[in-house]
mmCIF file of C-alpha atoms and ligand atoms in Angstrom:
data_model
loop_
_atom_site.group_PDB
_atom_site.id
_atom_site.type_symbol
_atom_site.label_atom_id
_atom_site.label_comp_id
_atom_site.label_asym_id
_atom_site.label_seq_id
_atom_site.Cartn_x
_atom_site.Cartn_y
_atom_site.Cartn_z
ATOM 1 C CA UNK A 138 -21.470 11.206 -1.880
ATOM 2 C CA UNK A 139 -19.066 10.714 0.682
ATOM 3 C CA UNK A 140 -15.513 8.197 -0.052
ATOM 4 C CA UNK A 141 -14.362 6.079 2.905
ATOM 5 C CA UNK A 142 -11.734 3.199 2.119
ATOM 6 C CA UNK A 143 -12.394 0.082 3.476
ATOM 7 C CA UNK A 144 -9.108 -1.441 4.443
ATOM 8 C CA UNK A 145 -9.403 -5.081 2.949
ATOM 9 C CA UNK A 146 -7.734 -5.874 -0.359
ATOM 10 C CA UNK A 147 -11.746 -8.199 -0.106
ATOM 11 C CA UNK A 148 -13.858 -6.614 -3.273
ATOM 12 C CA UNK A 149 -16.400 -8.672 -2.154
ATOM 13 C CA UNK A 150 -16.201 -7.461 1.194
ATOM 14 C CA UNK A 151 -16.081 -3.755 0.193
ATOM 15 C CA UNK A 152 -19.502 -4.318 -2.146
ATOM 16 C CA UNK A 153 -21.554 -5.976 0.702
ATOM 17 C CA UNK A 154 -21.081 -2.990 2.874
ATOM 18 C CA UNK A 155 -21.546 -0.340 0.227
ATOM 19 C CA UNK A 156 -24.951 -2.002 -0.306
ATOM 20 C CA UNK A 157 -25.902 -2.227 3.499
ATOM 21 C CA UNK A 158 -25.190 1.444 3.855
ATOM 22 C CA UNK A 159 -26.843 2.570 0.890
ATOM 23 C CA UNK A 160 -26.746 5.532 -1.550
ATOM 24 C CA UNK A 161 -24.796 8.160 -0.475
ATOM 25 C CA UNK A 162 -21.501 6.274 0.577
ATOM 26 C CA UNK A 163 -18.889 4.903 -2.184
ATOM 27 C CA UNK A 164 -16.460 2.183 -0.619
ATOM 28 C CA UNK A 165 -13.004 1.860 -2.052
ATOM 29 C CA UNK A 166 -10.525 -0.582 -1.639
ATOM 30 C CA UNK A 167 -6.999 -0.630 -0.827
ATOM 31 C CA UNK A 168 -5.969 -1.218 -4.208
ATOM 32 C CA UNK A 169 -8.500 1.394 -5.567
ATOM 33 C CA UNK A 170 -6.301 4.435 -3.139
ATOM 34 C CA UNK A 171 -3.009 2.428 -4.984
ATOM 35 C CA UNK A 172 -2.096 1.186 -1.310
ATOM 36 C CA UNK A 173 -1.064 -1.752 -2.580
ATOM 37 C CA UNK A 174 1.963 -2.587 -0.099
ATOM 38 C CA UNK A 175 0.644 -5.107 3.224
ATOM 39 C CA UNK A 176 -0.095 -3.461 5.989
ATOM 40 C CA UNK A 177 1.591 -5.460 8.671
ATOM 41 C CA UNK A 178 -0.758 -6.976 11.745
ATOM 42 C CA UNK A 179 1.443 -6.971 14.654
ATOM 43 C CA UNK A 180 -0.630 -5.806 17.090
ATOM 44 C CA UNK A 181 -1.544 -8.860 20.051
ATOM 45 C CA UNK A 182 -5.366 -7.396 19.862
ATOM 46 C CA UNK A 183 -8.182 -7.902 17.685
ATOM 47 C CA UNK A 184 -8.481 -3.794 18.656
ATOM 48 C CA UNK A 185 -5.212 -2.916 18.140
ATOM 49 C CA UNK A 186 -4.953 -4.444 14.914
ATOM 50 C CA UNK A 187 -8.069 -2.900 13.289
ATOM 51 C CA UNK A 188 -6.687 0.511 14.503
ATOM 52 C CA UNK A 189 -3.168 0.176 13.360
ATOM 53 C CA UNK A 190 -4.903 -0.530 9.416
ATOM 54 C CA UNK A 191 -7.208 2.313 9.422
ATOM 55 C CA UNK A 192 -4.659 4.944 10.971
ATOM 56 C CA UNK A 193 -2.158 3.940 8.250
ATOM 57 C CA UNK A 194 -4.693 4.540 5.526
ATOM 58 C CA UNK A 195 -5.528 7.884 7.325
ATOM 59 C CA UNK A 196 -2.098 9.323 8.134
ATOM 60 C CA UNK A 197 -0.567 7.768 4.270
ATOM 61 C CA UNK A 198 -3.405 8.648 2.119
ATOM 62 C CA UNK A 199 -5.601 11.450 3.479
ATOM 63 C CA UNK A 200 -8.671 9.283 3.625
ATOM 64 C CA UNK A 201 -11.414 8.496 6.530
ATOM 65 C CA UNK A 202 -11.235 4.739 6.780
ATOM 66 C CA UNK A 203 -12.785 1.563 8.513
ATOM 67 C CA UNK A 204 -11.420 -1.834 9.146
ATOM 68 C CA UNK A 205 -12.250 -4.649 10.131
ATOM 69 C CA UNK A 206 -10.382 -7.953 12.106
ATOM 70 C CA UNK A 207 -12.530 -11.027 12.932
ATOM 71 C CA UNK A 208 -11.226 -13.697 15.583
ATOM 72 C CA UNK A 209 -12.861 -16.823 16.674
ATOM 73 C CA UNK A 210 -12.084 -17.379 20.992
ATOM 74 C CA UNK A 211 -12.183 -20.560 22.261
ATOM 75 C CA UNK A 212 -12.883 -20.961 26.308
ATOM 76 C CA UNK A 213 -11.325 -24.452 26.349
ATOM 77 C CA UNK A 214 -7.973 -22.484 24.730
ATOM 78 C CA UNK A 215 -7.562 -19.443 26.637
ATOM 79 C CA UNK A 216 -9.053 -17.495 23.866
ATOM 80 C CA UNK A 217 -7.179 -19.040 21.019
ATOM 81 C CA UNK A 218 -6.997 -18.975 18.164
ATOM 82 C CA UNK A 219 -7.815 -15.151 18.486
ATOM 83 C CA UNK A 220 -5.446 -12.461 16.663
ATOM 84 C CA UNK A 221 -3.913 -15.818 14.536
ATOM 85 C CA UNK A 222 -7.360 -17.183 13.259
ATOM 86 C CA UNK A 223 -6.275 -16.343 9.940
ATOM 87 C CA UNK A 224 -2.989 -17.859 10.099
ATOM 88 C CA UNK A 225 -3.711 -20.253 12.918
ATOM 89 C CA UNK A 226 -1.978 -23.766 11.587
ATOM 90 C CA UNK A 227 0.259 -21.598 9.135
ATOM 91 C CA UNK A 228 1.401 -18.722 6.774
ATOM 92 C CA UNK A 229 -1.354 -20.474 3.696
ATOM 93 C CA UNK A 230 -4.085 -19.399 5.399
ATOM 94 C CA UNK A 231 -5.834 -22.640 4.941
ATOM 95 C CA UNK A 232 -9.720 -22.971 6.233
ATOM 96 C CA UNK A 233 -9.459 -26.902 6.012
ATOM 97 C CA UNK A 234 -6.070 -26.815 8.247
ATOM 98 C CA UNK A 235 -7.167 -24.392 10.476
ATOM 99 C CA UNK A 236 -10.262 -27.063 11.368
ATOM 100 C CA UNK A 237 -8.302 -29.590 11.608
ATOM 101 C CA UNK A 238 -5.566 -28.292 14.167
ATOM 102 C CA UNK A 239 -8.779 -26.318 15.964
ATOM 103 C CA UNK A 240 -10.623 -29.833 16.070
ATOM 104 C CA UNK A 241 -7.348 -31.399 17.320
ATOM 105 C CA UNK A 242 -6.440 -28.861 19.961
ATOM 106 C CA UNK A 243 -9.948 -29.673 21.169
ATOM 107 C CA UNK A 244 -10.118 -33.643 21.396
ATOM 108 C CA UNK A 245 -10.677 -34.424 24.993
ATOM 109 C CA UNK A 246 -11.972 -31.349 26.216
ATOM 110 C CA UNK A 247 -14.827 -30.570 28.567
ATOM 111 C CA UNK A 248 -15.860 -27.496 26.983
ATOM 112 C CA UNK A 249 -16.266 -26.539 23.498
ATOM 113 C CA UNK A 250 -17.817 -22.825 23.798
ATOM 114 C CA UNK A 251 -16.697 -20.013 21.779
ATOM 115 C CA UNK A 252 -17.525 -16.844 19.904
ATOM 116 C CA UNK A 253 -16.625 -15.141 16.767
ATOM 117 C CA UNK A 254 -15.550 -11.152 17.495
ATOM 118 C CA UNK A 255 -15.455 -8.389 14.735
ATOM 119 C CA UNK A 256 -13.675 -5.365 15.645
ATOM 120 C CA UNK A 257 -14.653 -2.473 13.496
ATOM 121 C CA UNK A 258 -12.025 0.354 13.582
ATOM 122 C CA UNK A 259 -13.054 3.968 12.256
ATOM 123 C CA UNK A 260 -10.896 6.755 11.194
ATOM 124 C CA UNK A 261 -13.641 9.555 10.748
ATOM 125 C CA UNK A 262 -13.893 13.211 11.529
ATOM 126 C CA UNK A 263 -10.658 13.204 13.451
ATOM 127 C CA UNK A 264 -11.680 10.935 15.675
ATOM 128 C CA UNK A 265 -11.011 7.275 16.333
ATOM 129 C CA UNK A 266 -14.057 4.725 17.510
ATOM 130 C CA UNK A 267 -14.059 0.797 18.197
ATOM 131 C CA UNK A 268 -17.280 -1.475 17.053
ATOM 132 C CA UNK A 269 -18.068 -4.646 18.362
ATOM 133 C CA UNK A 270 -19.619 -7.522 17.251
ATOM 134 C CA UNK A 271 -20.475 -10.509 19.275
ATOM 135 C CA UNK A 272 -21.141 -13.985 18.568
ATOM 136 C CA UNK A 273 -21.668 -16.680 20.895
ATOM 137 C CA UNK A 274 -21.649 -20.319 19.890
ATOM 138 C CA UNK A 275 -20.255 -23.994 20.047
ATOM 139 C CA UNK A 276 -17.443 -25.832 18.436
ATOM 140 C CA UNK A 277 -18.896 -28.868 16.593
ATOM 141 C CA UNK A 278 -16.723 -32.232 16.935
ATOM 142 C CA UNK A 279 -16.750 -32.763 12.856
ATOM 143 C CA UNK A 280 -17.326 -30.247 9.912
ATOM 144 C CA UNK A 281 -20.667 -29.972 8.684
ATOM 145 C CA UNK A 282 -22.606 -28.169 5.920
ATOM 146 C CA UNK A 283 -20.868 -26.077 2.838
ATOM 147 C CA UNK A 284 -21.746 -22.657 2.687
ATOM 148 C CA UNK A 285 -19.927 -19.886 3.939
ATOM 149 C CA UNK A 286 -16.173 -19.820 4.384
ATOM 150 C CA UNK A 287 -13.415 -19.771 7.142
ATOM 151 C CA UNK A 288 -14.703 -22.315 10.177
ATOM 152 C CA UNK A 289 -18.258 -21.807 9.348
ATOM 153 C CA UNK A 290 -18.241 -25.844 9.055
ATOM 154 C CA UNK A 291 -17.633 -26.183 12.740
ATOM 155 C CA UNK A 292 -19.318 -23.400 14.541
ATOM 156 C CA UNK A 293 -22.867 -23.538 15.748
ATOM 157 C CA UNK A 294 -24.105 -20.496 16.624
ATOM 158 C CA UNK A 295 -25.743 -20.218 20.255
ATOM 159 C CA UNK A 296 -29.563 -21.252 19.811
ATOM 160 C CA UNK A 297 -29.491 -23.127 16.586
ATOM 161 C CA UNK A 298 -28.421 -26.831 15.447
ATOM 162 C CA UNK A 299 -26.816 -26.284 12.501
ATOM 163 C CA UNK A 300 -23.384 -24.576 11.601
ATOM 164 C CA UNK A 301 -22.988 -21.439 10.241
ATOM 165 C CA UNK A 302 -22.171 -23.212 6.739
ATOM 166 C CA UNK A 303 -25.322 -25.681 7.102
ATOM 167 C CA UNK A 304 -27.280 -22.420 7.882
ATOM 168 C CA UNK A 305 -26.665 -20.626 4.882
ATOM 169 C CA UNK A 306 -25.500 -16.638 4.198
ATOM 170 C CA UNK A 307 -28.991 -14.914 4.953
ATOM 171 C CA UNK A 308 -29.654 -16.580 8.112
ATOM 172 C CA UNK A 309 -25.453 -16.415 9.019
ATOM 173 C CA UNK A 310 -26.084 -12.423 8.233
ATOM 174 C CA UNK A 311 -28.698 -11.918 10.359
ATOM 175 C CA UNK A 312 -26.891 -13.008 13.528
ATOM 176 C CA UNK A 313 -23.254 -12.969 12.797
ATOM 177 C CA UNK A 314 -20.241 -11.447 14.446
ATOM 178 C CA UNK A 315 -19.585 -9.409 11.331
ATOM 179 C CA UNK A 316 -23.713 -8.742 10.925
ATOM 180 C CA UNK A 317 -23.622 -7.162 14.329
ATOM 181 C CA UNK A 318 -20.506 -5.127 14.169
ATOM 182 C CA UNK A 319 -21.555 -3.954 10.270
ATOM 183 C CA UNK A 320 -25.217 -3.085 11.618
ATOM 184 C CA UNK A 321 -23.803 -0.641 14.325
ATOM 185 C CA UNK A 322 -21.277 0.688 11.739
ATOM 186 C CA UNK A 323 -24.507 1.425 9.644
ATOM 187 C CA UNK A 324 -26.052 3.514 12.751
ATOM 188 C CA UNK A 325 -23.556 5.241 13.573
ATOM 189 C CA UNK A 326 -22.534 6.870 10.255
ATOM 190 C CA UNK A 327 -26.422 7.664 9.399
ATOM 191 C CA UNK A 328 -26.747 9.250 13.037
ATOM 192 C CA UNK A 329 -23.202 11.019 11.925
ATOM 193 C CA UNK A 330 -23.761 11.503 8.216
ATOM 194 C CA UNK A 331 -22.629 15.271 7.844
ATOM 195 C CA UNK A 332 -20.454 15.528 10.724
ATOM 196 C CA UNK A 333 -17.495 14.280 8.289
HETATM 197 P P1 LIG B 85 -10.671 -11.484 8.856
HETATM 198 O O1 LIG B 85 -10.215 -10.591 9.971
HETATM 199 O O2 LIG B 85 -12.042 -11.143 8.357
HETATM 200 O O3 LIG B 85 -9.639 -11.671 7.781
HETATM 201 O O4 LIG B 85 -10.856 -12.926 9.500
HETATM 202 C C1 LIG B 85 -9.782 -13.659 10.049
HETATM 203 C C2 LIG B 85 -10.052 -15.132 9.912
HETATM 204 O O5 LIG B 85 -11.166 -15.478 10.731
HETATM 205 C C3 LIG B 85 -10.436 -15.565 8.498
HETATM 206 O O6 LIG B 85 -9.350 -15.972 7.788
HETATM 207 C C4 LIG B 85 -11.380 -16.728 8.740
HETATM 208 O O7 LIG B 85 -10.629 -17.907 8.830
HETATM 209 C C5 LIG B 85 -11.972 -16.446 10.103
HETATM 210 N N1 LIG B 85 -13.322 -15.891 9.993
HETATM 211 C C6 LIG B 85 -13.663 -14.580 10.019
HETATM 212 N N2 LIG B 85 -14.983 -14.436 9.904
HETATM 213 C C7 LIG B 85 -15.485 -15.684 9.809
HETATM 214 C C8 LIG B 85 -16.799 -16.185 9.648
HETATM 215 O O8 LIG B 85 -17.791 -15.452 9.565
HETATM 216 N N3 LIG B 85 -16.922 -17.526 9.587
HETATM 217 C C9 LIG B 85 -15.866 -18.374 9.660
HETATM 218 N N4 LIG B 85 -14.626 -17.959 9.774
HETATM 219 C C10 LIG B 85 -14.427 -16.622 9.862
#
């Protein structure tokens, strides 16, 4: 059995990927290693963010780690809300104003492309490696559907009609951002299973 900490205080988070990876890998959380203090974001890059959280667990606690930092990138907003999609219309973290100012900020504008990134950041065997996932979609001018979480309401993924929260989990898992960047996480640690 082999321990990796998942940097995400997200229980939920930490149990969906120790079931995609199987037997063979225990996940613990932050507050399962007693990090309990916030690890500070203040990196400008989805990258350099996801780094900075898994080298702190590494270098303070011993442990290989992963992490994971999700932005959404709107065309029509040079890429905004990006590193601050968390935090985007304030400090509360609030999915309903975070629509709203994203909605606002795109009244009147010709395009309303974007994608969702995941950056996965690993910590293992002494060396460091970057996962991406990709995925490509479409602001929606009102929210729809109520499923998910975040901006799922307003995002339609690139070759469907329905949001991400009209579409449900399994079909949002299939082809998310997240689903991509978690699949190649999966691949790589069976291909390196051993080596760590
Ligand atoms: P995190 O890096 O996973 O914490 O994600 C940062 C922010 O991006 C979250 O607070 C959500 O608002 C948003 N977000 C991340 N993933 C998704 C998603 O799959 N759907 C909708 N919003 C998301």
């Amino acid at each position: 059995m082999h321990t990796l900490v998942f940097a995400t205080n997200n229980a939920h988070k930490a149990r969906e990927v120790e079931q995609i990876l199987g037997p063979g890998f225990e996940i613990k959380t932050l507050k399962d290693i007693g990090c309990l203090e916030e690890i500070e974001e203040t990196e400008a890059t989805l990258e350099g963010n996801a780094l900075l959280k898994a080298r702190y667990v590494k270098e303070k606690y011993g442990y290989d780690c992963f992490s994971e930092d999700t932005g959404l990138e709107v065309e029509a907003l040079d890429g905004a809300p990006g590193v601050h999609t968390a935090r985007y219309a304030g400090e509360d973290r609030s999915a309903e104003a975070n629509m709203a100012l994203l909605l606002k900020n795109l009244e009147g504008k010709a395009s309303r492309r974007g994608r969702f990134r995941t950056i996965i950041a690993l910590t293992f065997g002494g060396k460091e490696t970057l996962l991406e996932g990709i995925c490509m979609g479409n602001i929606t001018s009102q929210k729809q559907g109520l499923s998910g979480f975040g901006y799922d309401p307003i995002f339609i993924p690139e070759g469907f009609d329905q949001t991400f929260a009209e579409l449900g989990d399994d079909v949002k898992n299939q082809i998310s951002h997240r689903g991509i960047a978690t699949e190649k996480f999966r691949k790589l640690l069976l291909a390196e299973e051993g080596t760590f």
